[in-house]
Short mmCIF file of C-alpha atoms and ligand atoms in Angstrom, two decimals:
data_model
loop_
_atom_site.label_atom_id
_atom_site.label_comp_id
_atom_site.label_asym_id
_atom_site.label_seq_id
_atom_site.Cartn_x
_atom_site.Cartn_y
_atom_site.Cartn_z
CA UNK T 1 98.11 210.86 169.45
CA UNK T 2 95.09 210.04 167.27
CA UNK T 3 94.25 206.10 166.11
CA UNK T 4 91.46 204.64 163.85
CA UNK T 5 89.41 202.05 165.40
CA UNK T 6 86.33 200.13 164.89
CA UNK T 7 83.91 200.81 167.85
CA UNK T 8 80.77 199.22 169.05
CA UNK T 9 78.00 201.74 170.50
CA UNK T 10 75.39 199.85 170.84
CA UNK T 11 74.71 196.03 170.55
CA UNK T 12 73.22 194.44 167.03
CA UNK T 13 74.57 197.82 165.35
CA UNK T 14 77.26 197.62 163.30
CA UNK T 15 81.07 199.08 164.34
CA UNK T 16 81.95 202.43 163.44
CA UNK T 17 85.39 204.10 162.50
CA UNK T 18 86.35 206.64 164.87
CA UNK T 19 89.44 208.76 165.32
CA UNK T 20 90.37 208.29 168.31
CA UNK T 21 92.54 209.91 170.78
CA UNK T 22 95.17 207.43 172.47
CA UNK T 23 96.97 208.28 175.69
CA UNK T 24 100.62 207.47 175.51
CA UNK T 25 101.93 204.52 177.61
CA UNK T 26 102.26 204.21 181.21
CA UNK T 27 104.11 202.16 183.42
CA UNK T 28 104.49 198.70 182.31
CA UNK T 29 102.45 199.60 179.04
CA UNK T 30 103.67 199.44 175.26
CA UNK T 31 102.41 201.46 172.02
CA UNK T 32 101.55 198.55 169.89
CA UNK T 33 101.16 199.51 165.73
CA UNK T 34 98.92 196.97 165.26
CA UNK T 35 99.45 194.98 161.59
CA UNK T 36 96.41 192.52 161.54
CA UNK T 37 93.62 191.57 163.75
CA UNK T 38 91.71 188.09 164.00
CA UNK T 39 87.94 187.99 163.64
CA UNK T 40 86.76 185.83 166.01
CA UNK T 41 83.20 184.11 167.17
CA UNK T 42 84.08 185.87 170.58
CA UNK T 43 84.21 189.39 168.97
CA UNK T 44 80.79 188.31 167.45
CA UNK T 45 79.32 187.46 170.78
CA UNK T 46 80.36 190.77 172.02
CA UNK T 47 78.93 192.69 169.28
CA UNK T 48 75.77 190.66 169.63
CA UNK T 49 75.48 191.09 173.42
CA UNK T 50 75.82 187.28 174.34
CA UNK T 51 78.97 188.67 176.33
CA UNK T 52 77.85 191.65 178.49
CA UNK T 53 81.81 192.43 178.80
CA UNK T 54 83.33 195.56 178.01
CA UNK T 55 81.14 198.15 178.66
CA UNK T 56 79.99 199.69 175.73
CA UNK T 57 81.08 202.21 174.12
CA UNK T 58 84.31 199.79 173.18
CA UNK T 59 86.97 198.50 170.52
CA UNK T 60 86.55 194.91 170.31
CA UNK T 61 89.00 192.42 168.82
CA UNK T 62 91.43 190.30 170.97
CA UNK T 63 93.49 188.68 168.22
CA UNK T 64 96.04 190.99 167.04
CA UNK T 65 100.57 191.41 165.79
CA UNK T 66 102.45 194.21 165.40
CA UNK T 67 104.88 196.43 165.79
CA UNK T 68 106.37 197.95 169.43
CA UNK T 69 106.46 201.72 168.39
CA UNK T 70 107.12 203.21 172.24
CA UNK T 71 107.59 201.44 175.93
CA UNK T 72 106.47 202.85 178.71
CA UNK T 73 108.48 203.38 182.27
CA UNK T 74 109.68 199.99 183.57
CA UNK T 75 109.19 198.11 180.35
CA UNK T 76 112.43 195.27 179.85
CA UNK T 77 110.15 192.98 177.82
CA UNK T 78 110.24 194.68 174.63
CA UNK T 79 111.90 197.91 172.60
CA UNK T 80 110.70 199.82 169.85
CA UNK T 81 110.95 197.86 166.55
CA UNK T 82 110.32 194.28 167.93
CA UNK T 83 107.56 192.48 166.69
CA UNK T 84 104.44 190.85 169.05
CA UNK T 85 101.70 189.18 169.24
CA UNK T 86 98.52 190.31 171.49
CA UNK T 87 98.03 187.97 174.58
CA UNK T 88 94.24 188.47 175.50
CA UNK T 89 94.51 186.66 179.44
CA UNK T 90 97.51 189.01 180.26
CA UNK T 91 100.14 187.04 182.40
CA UNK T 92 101.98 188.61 185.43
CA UNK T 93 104.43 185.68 186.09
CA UNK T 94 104.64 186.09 189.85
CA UNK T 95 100.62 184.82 191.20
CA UNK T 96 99.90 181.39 192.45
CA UNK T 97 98.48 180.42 188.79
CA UNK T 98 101.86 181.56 186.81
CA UNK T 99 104.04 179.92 189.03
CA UNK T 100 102.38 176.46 188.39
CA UNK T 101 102.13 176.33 184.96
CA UNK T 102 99.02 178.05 184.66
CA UNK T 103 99.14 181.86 183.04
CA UNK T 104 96.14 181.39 181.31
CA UNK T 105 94.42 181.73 184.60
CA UNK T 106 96.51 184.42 186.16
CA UNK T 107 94.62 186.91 188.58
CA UNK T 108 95.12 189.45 185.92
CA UNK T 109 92.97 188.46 183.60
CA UNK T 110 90.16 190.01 186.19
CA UNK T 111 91.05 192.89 186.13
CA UNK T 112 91.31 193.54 182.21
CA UNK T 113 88.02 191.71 182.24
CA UNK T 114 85.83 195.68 182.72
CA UNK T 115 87.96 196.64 179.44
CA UNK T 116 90.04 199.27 180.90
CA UNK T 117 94.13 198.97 181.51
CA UNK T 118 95.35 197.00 184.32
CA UNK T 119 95.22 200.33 186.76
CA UNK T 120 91.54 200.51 185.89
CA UNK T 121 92.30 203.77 183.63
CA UNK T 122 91.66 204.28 180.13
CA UNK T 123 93.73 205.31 177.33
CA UNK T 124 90.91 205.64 174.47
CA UNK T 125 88.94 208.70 174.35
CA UNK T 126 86.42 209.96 171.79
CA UNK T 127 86.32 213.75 172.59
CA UNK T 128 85.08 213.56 176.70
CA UNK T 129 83.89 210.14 176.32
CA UNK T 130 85.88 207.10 177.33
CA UNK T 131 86.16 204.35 174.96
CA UNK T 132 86.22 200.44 176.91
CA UNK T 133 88.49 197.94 174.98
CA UNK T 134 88.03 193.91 174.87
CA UNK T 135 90.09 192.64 177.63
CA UNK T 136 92.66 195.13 178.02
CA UNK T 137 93.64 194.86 174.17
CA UNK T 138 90.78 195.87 171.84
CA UNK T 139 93.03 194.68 168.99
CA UNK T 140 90.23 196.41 166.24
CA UNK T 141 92.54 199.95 166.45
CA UNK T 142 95.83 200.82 164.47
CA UNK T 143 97.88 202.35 167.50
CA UNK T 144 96.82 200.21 170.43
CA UNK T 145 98.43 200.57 173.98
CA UNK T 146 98.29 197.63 175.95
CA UNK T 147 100.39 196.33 179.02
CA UNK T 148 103.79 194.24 178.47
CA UNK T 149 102.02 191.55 180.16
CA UNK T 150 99.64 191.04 177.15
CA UNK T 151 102.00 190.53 174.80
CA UNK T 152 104.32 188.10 173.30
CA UNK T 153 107.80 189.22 171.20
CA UNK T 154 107.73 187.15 168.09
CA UNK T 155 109.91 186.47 165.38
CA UNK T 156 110.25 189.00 162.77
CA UNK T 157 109.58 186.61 160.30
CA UNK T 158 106.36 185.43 161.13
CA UNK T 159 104.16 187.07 159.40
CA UNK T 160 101.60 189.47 160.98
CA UNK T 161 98.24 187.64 160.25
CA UNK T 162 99.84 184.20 160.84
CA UNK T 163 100.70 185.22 164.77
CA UNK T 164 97.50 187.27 165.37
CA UNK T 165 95.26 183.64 164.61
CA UNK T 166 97.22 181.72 166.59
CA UNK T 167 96.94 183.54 169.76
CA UNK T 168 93.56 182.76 170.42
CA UNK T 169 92.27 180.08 167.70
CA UNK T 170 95.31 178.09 167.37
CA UNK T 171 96.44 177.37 170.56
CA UNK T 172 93.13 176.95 172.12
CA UNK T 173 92.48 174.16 169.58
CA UNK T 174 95.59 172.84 169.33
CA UNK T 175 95.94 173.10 173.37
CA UNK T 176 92.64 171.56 174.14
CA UNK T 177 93.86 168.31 172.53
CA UNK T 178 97.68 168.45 173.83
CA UNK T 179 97.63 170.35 177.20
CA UNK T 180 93.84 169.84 178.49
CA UNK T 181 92.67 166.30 177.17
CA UNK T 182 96.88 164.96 176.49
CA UNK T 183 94.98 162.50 173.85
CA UNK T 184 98.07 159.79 173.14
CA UNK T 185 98.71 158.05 169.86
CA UNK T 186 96.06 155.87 168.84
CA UNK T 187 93.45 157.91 170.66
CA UNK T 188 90.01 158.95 168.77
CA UNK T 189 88.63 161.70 169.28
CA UNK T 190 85.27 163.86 168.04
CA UNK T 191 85.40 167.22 167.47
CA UNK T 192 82.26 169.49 167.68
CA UNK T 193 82.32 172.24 165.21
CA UNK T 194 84.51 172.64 162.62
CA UNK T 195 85.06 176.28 162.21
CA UNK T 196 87.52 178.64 163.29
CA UNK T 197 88.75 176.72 166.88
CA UNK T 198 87.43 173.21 165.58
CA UNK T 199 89.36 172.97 162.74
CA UNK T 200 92.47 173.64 165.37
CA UNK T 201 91.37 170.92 167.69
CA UNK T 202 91.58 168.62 164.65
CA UNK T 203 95.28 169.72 163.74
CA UNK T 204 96.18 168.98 167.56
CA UNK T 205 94.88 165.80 167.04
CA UNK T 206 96.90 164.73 164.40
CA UNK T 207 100.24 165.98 166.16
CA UNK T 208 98.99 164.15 168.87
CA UNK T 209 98.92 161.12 166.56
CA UNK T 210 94.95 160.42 167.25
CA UNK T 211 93.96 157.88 164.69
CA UNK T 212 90.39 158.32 164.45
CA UNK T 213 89.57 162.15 163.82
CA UNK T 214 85.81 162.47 163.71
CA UNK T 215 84.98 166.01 163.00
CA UNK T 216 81.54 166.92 163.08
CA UNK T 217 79.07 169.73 161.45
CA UNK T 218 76.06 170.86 160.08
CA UNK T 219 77.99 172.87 157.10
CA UNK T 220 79.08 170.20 154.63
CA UNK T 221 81.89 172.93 153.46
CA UNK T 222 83.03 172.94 157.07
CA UNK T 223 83.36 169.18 156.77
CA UNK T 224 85.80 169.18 153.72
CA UNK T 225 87.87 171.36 155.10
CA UNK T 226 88.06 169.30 158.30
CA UNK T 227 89.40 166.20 155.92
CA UNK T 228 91.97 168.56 154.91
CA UNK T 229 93.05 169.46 158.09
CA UNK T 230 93.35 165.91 159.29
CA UNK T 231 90.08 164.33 160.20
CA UNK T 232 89.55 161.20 159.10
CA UNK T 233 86.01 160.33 159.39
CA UNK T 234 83.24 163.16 159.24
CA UNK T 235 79.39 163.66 160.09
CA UNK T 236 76.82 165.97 159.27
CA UNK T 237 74.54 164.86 161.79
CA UNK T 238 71.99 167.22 160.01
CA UNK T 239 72.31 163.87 157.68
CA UNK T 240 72.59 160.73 160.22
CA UNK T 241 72.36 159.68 163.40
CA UNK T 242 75.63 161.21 165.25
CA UNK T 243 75.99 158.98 168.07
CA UNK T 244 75.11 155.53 165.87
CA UNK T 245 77.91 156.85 163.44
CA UNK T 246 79.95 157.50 166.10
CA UNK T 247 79.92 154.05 167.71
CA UNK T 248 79.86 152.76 164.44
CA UNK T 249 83.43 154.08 163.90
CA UNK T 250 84.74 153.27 167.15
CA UNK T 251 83.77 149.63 166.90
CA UNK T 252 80.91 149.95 169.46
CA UNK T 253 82.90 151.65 172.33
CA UNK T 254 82.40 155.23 171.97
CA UNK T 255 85.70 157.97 171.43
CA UNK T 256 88.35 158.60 174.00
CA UNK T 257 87.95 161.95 173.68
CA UNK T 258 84.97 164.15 172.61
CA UNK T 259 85.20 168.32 172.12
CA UNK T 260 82.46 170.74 172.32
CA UNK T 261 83.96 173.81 170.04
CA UNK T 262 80.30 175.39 169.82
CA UNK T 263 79.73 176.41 173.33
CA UNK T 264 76.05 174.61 173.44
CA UNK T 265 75.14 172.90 176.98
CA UNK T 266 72.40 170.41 174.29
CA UNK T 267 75.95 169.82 172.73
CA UNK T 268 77.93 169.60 175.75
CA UNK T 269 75.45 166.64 177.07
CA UNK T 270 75.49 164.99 173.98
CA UNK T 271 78.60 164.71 173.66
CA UNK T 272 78.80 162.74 177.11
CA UNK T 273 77.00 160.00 175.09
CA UNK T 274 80.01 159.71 172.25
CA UNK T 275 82.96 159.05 174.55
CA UNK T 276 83.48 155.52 175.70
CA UNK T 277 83.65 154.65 179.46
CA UNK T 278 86.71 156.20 181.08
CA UNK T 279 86.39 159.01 178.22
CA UNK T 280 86.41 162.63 178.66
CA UNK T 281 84.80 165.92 177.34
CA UNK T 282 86.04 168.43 176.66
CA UNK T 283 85.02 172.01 176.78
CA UNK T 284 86.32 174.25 174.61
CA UNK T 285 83.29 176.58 172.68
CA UNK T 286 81.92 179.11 175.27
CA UNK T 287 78.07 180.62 175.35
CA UNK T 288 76.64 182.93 177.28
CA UNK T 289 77.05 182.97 180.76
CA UNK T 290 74.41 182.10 182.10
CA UNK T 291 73.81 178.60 180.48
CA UNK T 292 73.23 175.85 182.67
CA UNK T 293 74.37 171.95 182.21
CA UNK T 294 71.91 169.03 183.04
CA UNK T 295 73.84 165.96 183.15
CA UNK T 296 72.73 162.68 184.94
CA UNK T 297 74.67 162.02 187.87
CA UNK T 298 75.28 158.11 188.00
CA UNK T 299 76.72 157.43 184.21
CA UNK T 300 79.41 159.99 185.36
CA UNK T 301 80.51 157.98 188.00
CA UNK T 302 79.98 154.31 187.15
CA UNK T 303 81.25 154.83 183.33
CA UNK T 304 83.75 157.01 184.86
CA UNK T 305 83.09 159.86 182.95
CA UNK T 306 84.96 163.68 183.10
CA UNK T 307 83.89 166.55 181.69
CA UNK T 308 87.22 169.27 181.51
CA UNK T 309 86.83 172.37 181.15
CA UNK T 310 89.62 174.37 178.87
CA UNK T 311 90.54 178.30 178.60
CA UNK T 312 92.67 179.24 176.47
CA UNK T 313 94.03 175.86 175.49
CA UNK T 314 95.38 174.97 179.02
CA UNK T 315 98.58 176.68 177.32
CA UNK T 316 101.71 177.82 179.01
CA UNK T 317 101.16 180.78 176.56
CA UNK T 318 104.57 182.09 176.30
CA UNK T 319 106.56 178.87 175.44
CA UNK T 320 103.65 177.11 173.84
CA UNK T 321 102.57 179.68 171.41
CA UNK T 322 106.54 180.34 170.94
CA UNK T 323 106.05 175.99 170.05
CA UNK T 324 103.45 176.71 167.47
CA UNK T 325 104.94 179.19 165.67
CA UNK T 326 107.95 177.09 165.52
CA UNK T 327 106.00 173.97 163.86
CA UNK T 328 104.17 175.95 161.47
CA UNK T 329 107.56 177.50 160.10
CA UNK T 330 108.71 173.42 159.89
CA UNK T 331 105.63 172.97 157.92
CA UNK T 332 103.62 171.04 160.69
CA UNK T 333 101.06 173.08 161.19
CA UNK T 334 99.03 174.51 158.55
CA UNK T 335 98.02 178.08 159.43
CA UNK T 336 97.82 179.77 156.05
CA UNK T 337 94.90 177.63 154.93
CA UNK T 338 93.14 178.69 158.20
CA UNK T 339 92.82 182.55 156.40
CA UNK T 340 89.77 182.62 154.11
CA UNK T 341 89.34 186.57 153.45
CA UNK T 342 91.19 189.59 154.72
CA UNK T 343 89.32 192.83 155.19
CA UNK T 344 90.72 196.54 156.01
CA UNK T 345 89.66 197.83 159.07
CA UNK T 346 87.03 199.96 157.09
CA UNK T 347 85.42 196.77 155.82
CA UNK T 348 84.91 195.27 159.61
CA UNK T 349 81.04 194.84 159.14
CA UNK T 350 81.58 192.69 156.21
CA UNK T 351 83.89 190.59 158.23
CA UNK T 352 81.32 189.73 160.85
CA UNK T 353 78.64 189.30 158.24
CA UNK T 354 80.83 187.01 156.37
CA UNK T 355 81.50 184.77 160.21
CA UNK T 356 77.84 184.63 160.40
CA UNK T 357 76.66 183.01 157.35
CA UNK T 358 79.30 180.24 158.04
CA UNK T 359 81.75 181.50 154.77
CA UNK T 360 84.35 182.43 156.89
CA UNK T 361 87.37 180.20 158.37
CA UNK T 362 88.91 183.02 159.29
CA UNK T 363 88.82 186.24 158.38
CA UNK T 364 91.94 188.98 158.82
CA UNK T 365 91.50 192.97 159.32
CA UNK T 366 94.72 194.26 157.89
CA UNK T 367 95.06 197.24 159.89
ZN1 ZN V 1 89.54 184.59 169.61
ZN1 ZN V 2 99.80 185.73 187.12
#
């Protein structure tokens, strides 16, 4: 059959709308009609070249809901009709990782990783060219066929755009605070960015019942968003001094918990300097790959210091994004507000340019 999706040729240019041809599902694999797609700082880092993974050319986009329109042989997961959300670390249940808690890590997630389908094929073509997609999923394409392992069956009632942000944005905040860091009530944390993930880390902080919620940015619209998320104290440290403001607010003992959300290894040290001793950082933002830390060795030990790392929220991502869904239909956690523009899939390129100059929460292709 024949899809339209956005495709990257080359990096710094901007996507282009291709008919497609799409190869019809294959064992274990689902036709997905995909209803709306997350933009995501990751997609930008992939159009930008900061991640050298697909290979180009390729449909980015790892965010995504739909509809299941066909199943493959040996797929029990799903039938046509149901509704699901896009999984971009696809879980096989049965590896060492699954079967302690840990899909997010699953030896799967490798091989989807080279943006081809889990037997190493491809399903996108663009006459006798081959067409990569992001992770396995390339969620930027109407008719999408993925495996059943990289997706999740939803409610019906959840609406498309609400489930597509909150596999990746939501639950890695929200995760980083109760699955990586477990911050307890009364904890304080300081959050490192305040956009699209950071804002997320703030919400997990307050259902985590954190008392002090420093969020912290250089966008003073990003800041008054975080107070309505949750945070209680912010800084533009742009403005003042972060770490003075920081012990300031903690009574001179520095924050239980500190989260880098920008991916920034200047950030990532700093941030070693806000938490008190015992404290921990956590890692949530990712760069490129090959940035390197440079931490002194001795604080780390005598102040007892950890640094965590966190993919994918540290999330048991079938019953924990099942968990969120659940608490924003109870009115806990506030996901609508998190959408700041919706785009068609033909306006893509304003999407991005609208992530970049910082306007953007969110932004939502409706396919
Ligand atoms: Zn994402
Ligand atoms: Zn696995």
């Amino acid at each position: 059959m024949k899809t339209a999706a956005a495709v990257l040729y080359e990096y710094n240019t901007p996507l282009v709308i291709e008919n497609l041809d799409l190869d019809a599902p294959r064992q274990g694999e689902v036709l997905v009609e995909m209803k709306a797609a997350g933009i995501c700082h990751s997609d930008l880092s992939v159009l930008t070249g900061v991640f050298r993974m697909p290979p180009l050319p390729c449909v980015p986009g790892h965010e995504g809901a739909g509809i299941v329109r066909e199943v493959g042989p040996g797929v029990e997961k799903v039938k046509p009709g149901d509704h699901v959300l896009i999984l971009w670390v696809p879980a096989c249940g049965v590896c060492y990782y699954c079967r302690h808690g840990q899909p997010y890590l699953c030896q799967l997630r490798d091989q989807t990783r080279g943006g081809v389908m889990l037997d190493g094929t491809h399903r996108l073509t663009k006459g006798s060219q081959k067409i990569f997609n992001m992770v396995g999923v390339g969620t930027f394409n109407r008719f999408n066929v993925v495996s059943q392992n990289s997706i999740l069956p939803i409610e019906p009632d959840i609406p498309f755009e609400i489930a597509a942000l909150t596999g990746c944005g939501v639950m890695t905040g929200v995760g980083a605070v109760l699955n990586t860091a477990k911050v307890k009530p009364g904890d304080s944390v300081v959050i490192i960015g305040s956009g699209g993930v950071g804002i997320n880390v703030i919400q997990g902080a307050v259902l985590a019942g954190a008392t002090k919620i420093i969020a912290v940015d250089l966008l003073d619209n990003k800041l008054a968003l975080a107070k309505r998320f949750g945070a209680t104290h912010t800084i533009n440290p742009g403005k003042e001094n972060l770490q003075e403001k920081v012990l300031e607010i903690t009574k001179g003992i520095g924050a239980d918990y500190a989260f880098d959300v920008v991916g920034s290894p200047k950030l990532v040290e700093s941030a070693l300097d806000l938490i008190r001793r015992g404290g921990k950082v956590v890692m949530v933002g990712m760069g490129p790959a090959d940035q390197k830390l440079n931490i002194p060795m001795a604080p780390m030990l005598v102040m007892e210091k950890s640094l965590l790392g966190c993919y994918y929220g540290s999330s048991n991502l079938s019953t924990d994004l099942t968990t969120l869904l659940d608490l924003y239909k109870i009115g806990r956690l506030n996901l609508d507000g998190l959408i700041t523009a919706r785009y068609s899939l033909e306006d893509i390129n304003q999407g991005f340019a609208d992530l970049v100059s910082g306007k953007n929460l969110r932004g939502v292709v409706n396919m």
